[in-house]
């Protein structure tokens, strides 16, 4: 044990002996002002918290950071990011607007035809029908009775309660877990597997490296900063995507990237868009044609192979199945070498540049950091498989600062792990026997529209059940899913759709019953900070009372549980604060085992402060796959061979024509060379938005930072704009055979010609909801994307791609009503 670890241990021990003093302080807690109490804790336990008690206001947290809220006359008027946040951004400033948004759903409501005609009545009127106000009692009994009816008449597979989405942070008021908990008590439900984020990569990676990779800890930042000489951002825009986290962000990743820049580490960004990160990091920009990355990677691999720059020892000792792959690379079977010239022709990067990049990668300590846009595509599995193969050929996997990382851009992968306890939250409870087999998440529209249809998925076959009821809480289906017009058609099949939502999102508008949910700032909760570091425990103190008639999801689902006779099992007889105390105390016991003393819950809760766990020196230099490299026999990977599988017998045995045995270039469903390109010559790229989390915050004033002509922006290359007479600020119509959107033009050189960029997440709003395929007046990109699975293997989402055409919009300018309440709230 080195000195630093030892002293870390000693000082952590000291907390333990200090905890007696804390207990004494606790008894006088009621008499002390909060800041004084926190100071007392700070003195007694010097490393226990960030030690800056919230002086301004109430401490709470969100996907965009922890903050102190100022409340005046029952209104949340201002927030200040906590001092510990190294890279707070403007998203957090929108918290007051979230609470007091004009388009909050104010009371429970039902769609008129559903209420009058019963379940299944005029489902084609979803999105257009009138709304009728309900009392909470009436709403709970309608929804509760409907759950019972569907269970009795059709069984659990007829209720889709997957409810995918980003909800809000908070481990107790986790609306998705609560929904599932209710449905498990009611007899079961149809759920989902996978996610929209990494649908393709998370299925292929276990076959290749034995873990999903996309959510695994990465070689830590201090190690990367010290050792990496070349960092390749492959379809990766970290300075944007690190603004949010699934838990509360520690924002460590942004600092890591800035440190690389400061050190002068060479950074190359491979992306059809010169994205925000490339610009802020002064990275070199390589702009391939979209959806052709697999070919580009093969050009690199071929160069390594023929120039004998690949690491033969690493391939021999740590991988299986290189030979069939290299035979494919040189074109033994098909007569086509996948060399740099072949790749150049497909991806539009010169062969010389491809060869040079291969040499540069091989001659320096190279870390390939890939984002997920490249796998949110048709055949998206191949990209990440091919990246691992490329990294294996470079032979730096498991070395400091080398190899690949698929989560540096997400929730601060690579943020060193702290020592402490982990909070576990509300659970879905036990699934009843014979619970339905879940569907791949991005097949939802296909499932709703085609009961009885059979699909392949990762070696199994699956038959879609006949879904009669959909329940959404904490997701925005009509924003997340591809081909919205197709979804809206499929959405007409279920008899009943219930949505818990704070706002009148498109999903809420297309429901039969909406139940107004509180925002996380209207209730008490707990959340971890730092998805990978586990470094913080944040109290989420209620800032303001529930707005209008909104109720917490916990209260809504408890009431439904009571209605169907399972209240005790649902709540376990505990109140909100009792749940929080139990969660905290379980975490505190773990922390104690790790030698970190924490105060008891009442003291923690009343101190208005948060926990920051200590970091040990050894945590800072963790290297992914180092143990495997050190001893592959003792530390095998979780693959059938225990090694990196460049050829997978398992995948080969599935026999899918769209998922061959080794990484393979296959033409995408739509691309610039397909027959569709004649009418739709532009390749769409749909990244994640800078100033939103998907659709969240689109109804705030941050919109003013990015909306153009009042709509979502479209980034257009100067040449493509000139060709169509489009000028900056113009309204533009973008369309294909699936749909059309109205967007505002941003014209420039930060995008490859032939490519346009519209970010996901603009709220869907039809010009005329009665007309299928009507123009979306706010620019929701999913009106344009297609809805097929990435392959039979993963069935992931292909949200990142589509061929489209555009023109300067010359029609009458429609008002943008996408963020407006569909009811006259003044008359309620
Ligand atoms: N074309 C295209 N489509 C994409 C993507 C893409 O790149 N391109 N990305 C995909 C990806 S990776 C993802 S993760 C999805 C994201 O899709 P979603 O997760 O559906 O997007 P959000 O906008 O975060 O939706 C969360 C919803 O939950 C609501 N909510 C928040 N807190 C609460 C709460 O406490 N209770 C209740 N009841 N509701 C709450 C919010 O108001 C919001 O409407 O989109 C996917 N869609
Ligand atoms: N600010 C903000 N942060 C977020 C989110 C958000 O909505 N807003 N969402 C969160 C979630 S749920 C997720 S899943 C992650 C998403 O993380 P990612 O999936 O990595 O993010 P994207 O923006 O979809 O894609 C990253 C980059 O890939 C590029 N790209 C797209 N197609 C291609 C291609 O064919 N070739 C190449 N070389 N590059 C391509 C895009 O131009 C983009 O710059 O972000 C998380 N963080
Ligand atoms: Mo995601």
PDB file of N, CA and C in Angstrom, residues 444-515:
ATOM      1  N   UNK A 444     -41.714  -0.914 -31.033  1.00  0.00           N
ATOM      2  CA  UNK A 444     -43.034  -0.680 -30.437  1.00  0.00           C
ATOM      3  C   UNK A 444     -44.128  -0.428 -31.478  1.00  0.00           C
ATOM      4  N   UNK A 445     -43.858   0.406 -32.475  1.00  0.00           N
ATOM      5  CA  UNK A 445     -44.917   0.691 -33.456  1.00  0.00           C
ATOM      6  C   UNK A 445     -45.236  -0.568 -34.257  1.00  0.00           C
ATOM      7  N   UNK A 446     -44.197  -1.313 -34.608  1.00  0.00           N
ATOM      8  CA  UNK A 446     -44.377  -2.563 -35.344  1.00  0.00           C
ATOM      9  C   UNK A 446     -45.230  -3.534 -34.533  1.00  0.00           C
ATOM     10  N   UNK A 447     -44.967  -3.568 -33.235  1.00  0.00           N
ATOM     11  CA  UNK A 447     -45.705  -4.462 -32.338  1.00  0.00           C
ATOM     12  C   UNK A 447     -47.173  -4.034 -32.230  1.00  0.00           C
ATOM     13  N   UNK A 448     -47.409  -2.749 -32.030  1.00  0.00           N
ATOM     14  CA  UNK A 448     -48.803  -2.282 -31.897  1.00  0.00           C
ATOM     15  C   UNK A 448     -49.595  -2.572 -33.167  1.00  0.00           C
ATOM     16  N   UNK A 449     -48.936  -2.388 -34.329  1.00  0.00           N
ATOM     17  CA  UNK A 449     -49.655  -2.495 -35.601  1.00  0.00           C
ATOM     18  C   UNK A 449     -49.843  -3.936 -36.058  1.00  0.00           C
ATOM     19  N   UNK A 450     -48.975  -4.850 -35.595  1.00  0.00           N
ATOM     20  CA  UNK A 450     -48.960  -6.198 -36.169  1.00  0.00           C
ATOM     21  C   UNK A 450     -49.010  -7.316 -35.134  1.00  0.00           C
ATOM     22  N   UNK A 451     -50.100  -7.412 -34.370  1.00  0.00           N
ATOM     23  CA  UNK A 451     -50.179  -8.516 -33.409  1.00  0.00           C
ATOM     24  C   UNK A 451     -50.033  -9.853 -34.145  1.00  0.00           C
ATOM     25  N   UNK A 452     -49.284 -10.754 -33.522  1.00  0.00           N
ATOM     26  CA  UNK A 452     -49.102 -12.075 -34.134  1.00  0.00           C
ATOM     27  C   UNK A 452     -47.892 -12.160 -35.040  1.00  0.00           C
ATOM     28  N   UNK A 453     -47.306 -11.026 -35.410  1.00  0.00           N
ATOM     29  CA  UNK A 453     -46.114 -11.041 -36.267  1.00  0.00           C
ATOM     30  C   UNK A 453     -44.916 -11.591 -35.488  1.00  0.00           C
ATOM     31  N   UNK A 454     -44.080 -12.347 -36.202  1.00  0.00           N
ATOM     32  CA  UNK A 454     -42.905 -12.936 -35.568  1.00  0.00           C
ATOM     33  C   UNK A 454     -41.638 -12.233 -36.047  1.00  0.00           C
ATOM     34  N   UNK A 455     -40.780 -11.892 -35.114  1.00  0.00           N
ATOM     35  CA  UNK A 455     -39.494 -11.300 -35.507  1.00  0.00           C
ATOM     36  C   UNK A 455     -38.346 -12.057 -34.844  1.00  0.00           C
ATOM     37  N   UNK A 456     -37.168 -11.919 -35.455  1.00  0.00           N
ATOM     38  CA  UNK A 456     -35.961 -12.501 -34.866  1.00  0.00           C
ATOM     39  C   UNK A 456     -35.321 -11.473 -33.957  1.00  0.00           C
ATOM     40  N   UNK A 457     -34.630 -11.964 -32.915  1.00  0.00           N
ATOM     41  CA  UNK A 457     -33.920 -11.059 -32.017  1.00  0.00           C
ATOM     42  C   UNK A 457     -32.839 -11.815 -31.257  1.00  0.00           C
ATOM     43  N   UNK A 458     -31.603 -11.533 -31.631  1.00  0.00           N
ATOM     44  CA  UNK A 458     -30.452 -12.080 -30.901  1.00  0.00           C
ATOM     45  C   UNK A 458     -30.561 -13.596 -30.680  1.00  0.00           C
ATOM     46  N   UNK A 459     -30.898 -14.301 -31.749  1.00  0.00           N
ATOM     47  CA  UNK A 459     -30.915 -15.755 -31.680  1.00  0.00           C
ATOM     48  C   UNK A 459     -32.239 -16.360 -31.270  1.00  0.00           C
ATOM     49  N   UNK A 460     -33.197 -15.482 -30.967  1.00  0.00           N
ATOM     50  CA  UNK A 460     -34.512 -16.023 -30.583  1.00  0.00           C
ATOM     51  C   UNK A 460     -35.591 -15.486 -31.509  1.00  0.00           C
ATOM     52  N   UNK A 461     -36.737 -16.124 -31.489  1.00  0.00           N
ATOM     53  CA  UNK A 461     -37.857 -15.536 -32.219  1.00  0.00           C
ATOM     54  C   UNK A 461     -38.912 -15.100 -31.205  1.00  0.00           C
ATOM     55  N   UNK A 462     -39.647 -14.108 -31.633  1.00  0.00           N
ATOM     56  CA  UNK A 462     -40.548 -13.433 -30.717  1.00  0.00           C
ATOM     57  C   UNK A 462     -41.827 -13.145 -31.467  1.00  0.00           C
ATOM     58  N   UNK A 463     -42.965 -13.390 -30.828  1.00  0.00           N
ATOM     59  CA  UNK A 463     -44.242 -13.083 -31.476  1.00  0.00           C
ATOM     60  C   UNK A 463     -44.892 -11.911 -30.750  1.00  0.00           C
ATOM     61  N   UNK A 464     -45.279 -10.905 -31.504  1.00  0.00           N
ATOM     62  CA  UNK A 464     -45.906  -9.735 -30.887  1.00  0.00           C
ATOM     63  C   UNK A 464     -47.286 -10.107 -30.359  1.00  0.00           C
ATOM     64  N   UNK A 465     -47.584  -9.706 -29.111  1.00  0.00           N
ATOM     65  CA  UNK A 465     -48.951  -9.901 -28.612  1.00  0.00           C
ATOM     66  C   UNK A 465     -49.884  -8.808 -29.146  1.00  0.00           C
ATOM     67  N   UNK A 466     -51.139  -8.927 -28.835  1.00  0.00           N
ATOM     68  CA  UNK A 466     -52.135  -7.943 -29.245  1.00  0.00           C
ATOM     69  C   UNK A 466     -52.290  -6.938 -28.105  1.00  0.00           C
ATOM     70  N   UNK A 467     -51.694  -5.770 -28.273  1.00  0.00           N
ATOM     71  CA  UNK A 467     -51.682  -4.777 -27.198  1.00  0.00           C
ATOM     72  C   UNK A 467     -52.975  -3.964 -27.218  1.00  0.00           C
ATOM     73  N   UNK A 468     -53.655  -3.956 -26.075  1.00  0.00           N
ATOM     74  CA  UNK A 468     -54.933  -3.232 -25.965  1.00  0.00           C
ATOM     75  C   UNK A 468     -54.801  -1.944 -25.165  1.00  0.00           C
ATOM     76  N   UNK A 469     -53.754  -1.900 -24.350  1.00  0.00           N
ATOM     77  CA  UNK A 469     -53.590  -0.712 -23.497  1.00  0.00           C
ATOM     78  C   UNK A 469     -52.122  -0.318 -23.460  1.00  0.00           C
ATOM     79  N   UNK A 470     -51.867   0.996 -23.542  1.00  0.00           N
ATOM     80  CA  UNK A 470     -50.502   1.514 -23.411  1.00  0.00           C
ATOM     81  C   UNK A 470     -50.500   2.495 -22.248  1.00  0.00           C
ATOM     82  N   UNK A 471     -49.491   2.360 -21.381  1.00  0.00           N
ATOM     83  CA  UNK A 471     -49.362   3.299 -20.263  1.00  0.00           C
ATOM     84  C   UNK A 471     -47.963   3.888 -20.302  1.00  0.00           C
ATOM     85  N   UNK A 472     -47.894   5.217 -20.418  1.00  0.00           N
ATOM     86  CA  UNK A 472     -46.605   5.904 -20.509  1.00  0.00           C
ATOM     87  C   UNK A 472     -46.420   6.808 -19.294  1.00  0.00           C
ATOM     88  N   UNK A 473     -45.271   6.685 -18.641  1.00  0.00           N
ATOM     89  CA  UNK A 473     -44.915   7.619 -17.559  1.00  0.00           C
ATOM     90  C   UNK A 473     -43.418   7.882 -17.647  1.00  0.00           C
ATOM     91  N   UNK A 474     -43.048   9.115 -17.911  1.00  0.00           N
ATOM     92  CA  UNK A 474     -41.625   9.465 -17.936  1.00  0.00           C
ATOM     93  C   UNK A 474     -40.948   9.253 -19.268  1.00  0.00           C
ATOM     94  N   UNK A 475     -41.714   9.105 -20.332  1.00  0.00           N
ATOM     95  CA  UNK A 475     -41.141   9.002 -21.674  1.00  0.00           C
ATOM     96  C   UNK A 475     -41.993   9.812 -22.622  1.00  0.00           C
ATOM     97  N   UNK A 476     -41.442  10.053 -23.797  1.00  0.00           N
ATOM     98  CA  UNK A 476     -42.174  10.834 -24.777  1.00  0.00           C
ATOM     99  C   UNK A 476     -42.155  10.048 -26.094  1.00  0.00           C
ATOM    100  N   UNK A 477     -43.059   9.092 -26.164  1.00  0.00           N
ATOM    101  CA  UNK A 477     -43.048   8.140 -27.281  1.00  0.00           C
ATOM    102  C   UNK A 477     -43.105   8.856 -28.625  1.00  0.00           C
ATOM    103  N   UNK A 478     -43.951   9.889 -28.722  1.00  0.00           N
ATOM    104  CA  UNK A 478     -44.101  10.588 -30.002  1.00  0.00           C
ATOM    105  C   UNK A 478     -42.961  11.554 -30.297  1.00  0.00           C
ATOM    106  N   UNK A 479     -41.894  11.469 -29.527  1.00  0.00           N
ATOM    107  CA  UNK A 479     -40.674  12.173 -29.923  1.00  0.00           C
ATOM    108  C   UNK A 479     -39.544  11.179 -30.121  1.00  0.00           C
ATOM    109  N   UNK A 480     -39.516  10.126 -29.311  1.00  0.00           N
ATOM    110  CA  UNK A 480     -38.358   9.229 -29.325  1.00  0.00           C
ATOM    111  C   UNK A 480     -38.381   8.270 -30.516  1.00  0.00           C
ATOM    112  N   UNK A 481     -39.589   7.955 -31.003  1.00  0.00           N
ATOM    113  CA  UNK A 481     -39.676   6.862 -31.956  1.00  0.00           C
ATOM    114  C   UNK A 481     -39.588   7.336 -33.405  1.00  0.00           C
ATOM    115  N   UNK A 482     -39.066   6.458 -34.245  1.00  0.00           N
ATOM    116  CA  UNK A 482     -38.841   6.801 -35.644  1.00  0.00           C
ATOM    117  C   UNK A 482     -40.153   6.729 -36.432  1.00  0.00           C
ATOM    118  N   UNK A 483     -40.222   7.502 -37.494  1.00  0.00           N
ATOM    119  CA  UNK A 483     -41.378   7.532 -38.389  1.00  0.00           C
ATOM    120  C   UNK A 483     -42.677   7.793 -37.623  1.00  0.00           C
ATOM    121  N   UNK A 484     -42.798   9.011 -37.159  1.00  0.00           N
ATOM    122  CA  UNK A 484     -43.939   9.394 -36.303  1.00  0.00           C
ATOM    123  C   UNK A 484     -45.281   9.136 -36.994  1.00  0.00           C
ATOM    124  N   UNK A 485     -45.342   9.376 -38.287  1.00  0.00           N
ATOM    125  CA  UNK A 485     -46.635   9.189 -38.965  1.00  0.00           C
ATOM    126  C   UNK A 485     -47.059   7.721 -38.953  1.00  0.00           C
ATOM    127  N   UNK A 486     -46.078   6.845 -39.077  1.00  0.00           N
ATOM    128  CA  UNK A 486     -46.359   5.415 -38.965  1.00  0.00           C
ATOM    129  C   UNK A 486     -46.771   5.052 -37.532  1.00  0.00           C
ATOM    130  N   UNK A 487     -46.087   5.676 -36.578  1.00  0.00           N
ATOM    131  CA  UNK A 487     -46.418   5.423 -35.164  1.00  0.00           C
ATOM    132  C   UNK A 487     -47.838   5.879 -34.849  1.00  0.00           C
ATOM    133  N   UNK A 488     -48.207   7.048 -35.382  1.00  0.00           N
ATOM    134  CA  UNK A 488     -49.549   7.575 -35.086  1.00  0.00           C
ATOM    135  C   UNK A 488     -50.620   6.604 -35.598  1.00  0.00           C
ATOM    136  N   UNK A 489     -50.348   5.987 -36.739  1.00  0.00           N
ATOM    137  CA  UNK A 489     -51.293   4.986 -37.268  1.00  0.00           C
ATOM    138  C   UNK A 489     -51.360   3.775 -36.329  1.00  0.00           C
ATOM    139  N   UNK A 490     -50.203   3.286 -35.932  1.00  0.00           N
ATOM    140  CA  UNK A 490     -50.148   2.125 -35.034  1.00  0.00           C
ATOM    141  C   UNK A 490     -50.772   2.456 -33.680  1.00  0.00           C
ATOM    142  N   UNK A 491     -50.606   3.667 -33.264  1.00  0.00           N
ATOM    143  CA  UNK A 491     -51.087   4.197 -31.977  1.00  0.00           C
ATOM    144  C   UNK A 491     -52.615   4.168 -31.913  1.00  0.00           C
ATOM    145  N   UNK A 492     -53.267   4.049 -33.072  1.00  0.00           N
ATOM    146  CA  UNK A 492     -54.738   4.011 -33.087  1.00  0.00           C
ATOM    147  C   UNK A 492     -55.284   2.635 -32.745  1.00  0.00           C
ATOM    148  N   UNK A 493     -54.405   1.622 -32.687  1.00  0.00           N
ATOM    149  CA  UNK A 493     -54.906   0.260 -32.443  1.00  0.00           C
ATOM    150  C   UNK A 493     -55.286  -0.039 -31.003  1.00  0.00           C
ATOM    151  N   UNK A 494     -54.477   0.377 -30.027  1.00  0.00           N
ATOM    152  CA  UNK A 494     -54.873   0.059 -28.639  1.00  0.00           C
ATOM    153  C   UNK A 494     -56.196   0.736 -28.277  1.00  0.00           C
ATOM    154  N   UNK A 495     -56.902   0.129 -27.325  1.00  0.00           N
ATOM    155  CA  UNK A 495     -58.199   0.678 -26.927  1.00  0.00           C
ATOM    156  C   UNK A 495     -58.052   1.835 -25.949  1.00  0.00           C
ATOM    157  N   UNK A 496     -56.974   1.777 -25.170  1.00  0.00           N
ATOM    158  CA  UNK A 496     -56.798   2.810 -24.141  1.00  0.00           C
ATOM    159  C   UNK A 496     -55.331   3.202 -24.014  1.00  0.00           C
ATOM    160  N   UNK A 497     -55.089   4.507 -23.976  1.00  0.00           N
ATOM    161  CA  UNK A 497     -53.727   5.009 -23.767  1.00  0.00           C
ATOM    162  C   UNK A 497     -53.750   6.001 -22.614  1.00  0.00           C
ATOM    163  N   UNK A 498     -52.924   5.718 -21.601  1.00  0.00           N
ATOM    164  CA  UNK A 498     -52.855   6.582 -20.422  1.00  0.00           C
ATOM    165  C   UNK A 498     -51.450   7.169 -20.335  1.00  0.00           C
ATOM    166  N   UNK A 499     -51.364   8.445 -20.043  1.00  0.00           N
ATOM    167  CA  UNK A 499     -50.065   9.111 -19.947  1.00  0.00           C
ATOM    168  C   UNK A 499     -50.002   9.960 -18.677  1.00  0.00           C
ATOM    169  N   UNK A 500     -48.989   9.695 -17.848  1.00  0.00           N
ATOM    170  CA  UNK A 500     -48.680  10.608 -16.730  1.00  0.00           C
ATOM    171  C   UNK A 500     -47.641  11.588 -17.249  1.00  0.00           C
ATOM    172  N   UNK A 501     -47.887  12.859 -17.171  1.00  0.00           N
ATOM    173  CA  UNK A 501     -46.953  13.866 -17.713  1.00  0.00           C
ATOM    174  C   UNK A 501     -47.124  15.191 -16.987  1.00  0.00           C
ATOM    175  N   UNK A 502     -46.025  15.929 -16.803  1.00  0.00           N
ATOM    176  CA  UNK A 502     -46.187  17.306 -16.330  1.00  0.00           C
ATOM    177  C   UNK A 502     -46.705  18.244 -17.436  1.00  0.00           C
ATOM    178  N   UNK A 503     -46.393  17.919 -18.705  1.00  0.00           N
ATOM    179  CA  UNK A 503     -46.651  18.876 -19.797  1.00  0.00           C
ATOM    180  C   UNK A 503     -47.505  18.269 -20.910  1.00  0.00           C
ATOM    181  N   UNK A 504     -48.076  19.170 -21.709  1.00  0.00           N
ATOM    182  CA  UNK A 504     -48.839  18.738 -22.869  1.00  0.00           C
ATOM    183  C   UNK A 504     -47.897  18.395 -24.031  1.00  0.00           C
ATOM    184  N   UNK A 505     -47.126  17.341 -23.868  1.00  0.00           N
ATOM    185  CA  UNK A 505     -46.274  16.862 -24.963  1.00  0.00           C
ATOM    186  C   UNK A 505     -47.164  16.224 -26.023  1.00  0.00           C
ATOM    187  N   UNK A 506     -46.577  15.921 -27.183  1.00  0.00           N
ATOM    188  CA  UNK A 506     -47.354  15.235 -28.218  1.00  0.00           C
ATOM    189  C   UNK A 506     -47.907  13.915 -27.688  1.00  0.00           C
ATOM    190  N   UNK A 507     -47.122  13.209 -26.902  1.00  0.00           N
ATOM    191  CA  UNK A 507     -47.585  11.919 -26.370  1.00  0.00           C
ATOM    192  C   UNK A 507     -48.821  12.123 -25.491  1.00  0.00           C
ATOM    193  N   UNK A 508     -48.803  13.166 -24.673  1.00  0.00           N
ATOM    194  CA  UNK A 508     -49.973  13.449 -23.836  1.00  0.00           C
ATOM    195  C   UNK A 508     -51.173  13.818 -24.704  1.00  0.00           C
ATOM    196  N   UNK A 509     -50.924  14.612 -25.731  1.00  0.00           N
ATOM    197  CA  UNK A 509     -52.039  15.018 -26.599  1.00  0.00           C
ATOM    198  C   UNK A 509     -52.676  13.840 -27.326  1.00  0.00           C
ATOM    199  N   UNK A 510     -51.889  12.801 -27.575  1.00  0.00           N
ATOM    200  CA  UNK A 510     -52.398  11.641 -28.304  1.00  0.00           C
ATOM    201  C   UNK A 510     -52.843  10.525 -27.359  1.00  0.00           C
ATOM    202  N   UNK A 511     -53.135  10.866 -26.114  1.00  0.00           N
ATOM    203  CA  UNK A 511     -53.591   9.869 -25.142  1.00  0.00           C
ATOM    204  C   UNK A 511     -55.108   9.929 -25.001  1.00  0.00           C
ATOM    205  N   UNK A 512     -55.663   8.979 -24.228  1.00  0.00           N
ATOM    206  CA  UNK A 512     -57.086   9.013 -23.885  1.00  0.00           C
ATOM    207  C   UNK A 512     -57.288   9.632 -22.509  1.00  0.00           C
ATOM    208  N   UNK A 513     -56.353   9.293 -21.606  1.00  0.00           N
ATOM    209  CA  UNK A 513     -56.441   9.877 -20.261  1.00  0.00           C
ATOM    210  C   UNK A 513     -55.065  10.435 -19.914  1.00  0.00           C
ATOM    211  N   UNK A 514     -55.035  11.696 -19.478  1.00  0.00           N
ATOM    212  CA  UNK A 514     -53.765  12.259 -19.015  1.00  0.00           C
ATOM    213  C   UNK A 514     -53.875  12.564 -17.528  1.00  0.00           C
ATOM    214  N   UNK A 515     -52.827  12.173 -16.807  1.00  0.00           N
ATOM    215  CA  UNK A 515     -52.770  12.428 -15.373  1.00  0.00           C
ATOM    216  C   UNK A 515     -51.601  13.376 -15.128  1.00  0.00           C
TER     217      UNK A 515
END
